[in-house]
Amino acid sequence: MDIWRTPPAKLAYFALSMTFVSLWVR
């Protein structure tokens, strides 16, 4: 399954990583 190649999954992963980073920095 190439689910990580789709743009929505990449966008969701980016948003998740940004949220994690913001929580980590705080």
Short mmCIF file of C-alpha atoms in Angstrom, two decimals:
data_model
loop_
_atom_site.label_atom_id
_atom_site.label_comp_id
_atom_site.label_asym_id
_atom_site.label_seq_id
_atom_site.Cartn_x
_atom_site.Cartn_y
_atom_site.Cartn_z
CA MET A 1 0.00 0.00 0.00
CA ASP A 2 1.48 3.33 -1.09
CA ILE A 3 -0.57 5.43 1.30
CA TRP A 4 2.33 7.68 2.29
CA ARG A 5 2.84 8.78 -1.33
CA THR A 6 -0.52 10.60 -1.42
CA PRO A 7 -0.50 14.38 -0.80
CA PRO A 8 -3.20 14.31 1.94
CA ALA A 9 -1.22 11.80 3.99
CA LYS A 10 1.93 13.88 3.60
CA LEU A 11 0.01 17.02 4.64
CA ALA A 12 -1.45 15.22 7.67
CA TYR A 13 2.01 13.97 8.66
CA PHE A 14 3.39 17.51 8.30
CA ALA A 15 0.60 18.95 10.47
CA LEU A 16 1.13 16.23 13.06
CA SER A 17 4.88 16.87 13.18
CA MET A 18 4.33 20.62 13.49
CA THR A 19 1.89 20.08 16.37
CA PHE A 20 4.37 17.76 18.09
CA VAL A 21 7.17 20.30 17.64
CA SER A 22 5.04 23.14 19.03
CA LEU A 23 4.15 21.02 22.07
CA TRP A 24 7.78 19.99 22.49
CA VAL A 25 9.11 23.56 22.32
CA ARG A 26 6.52 24.75 24.80
#
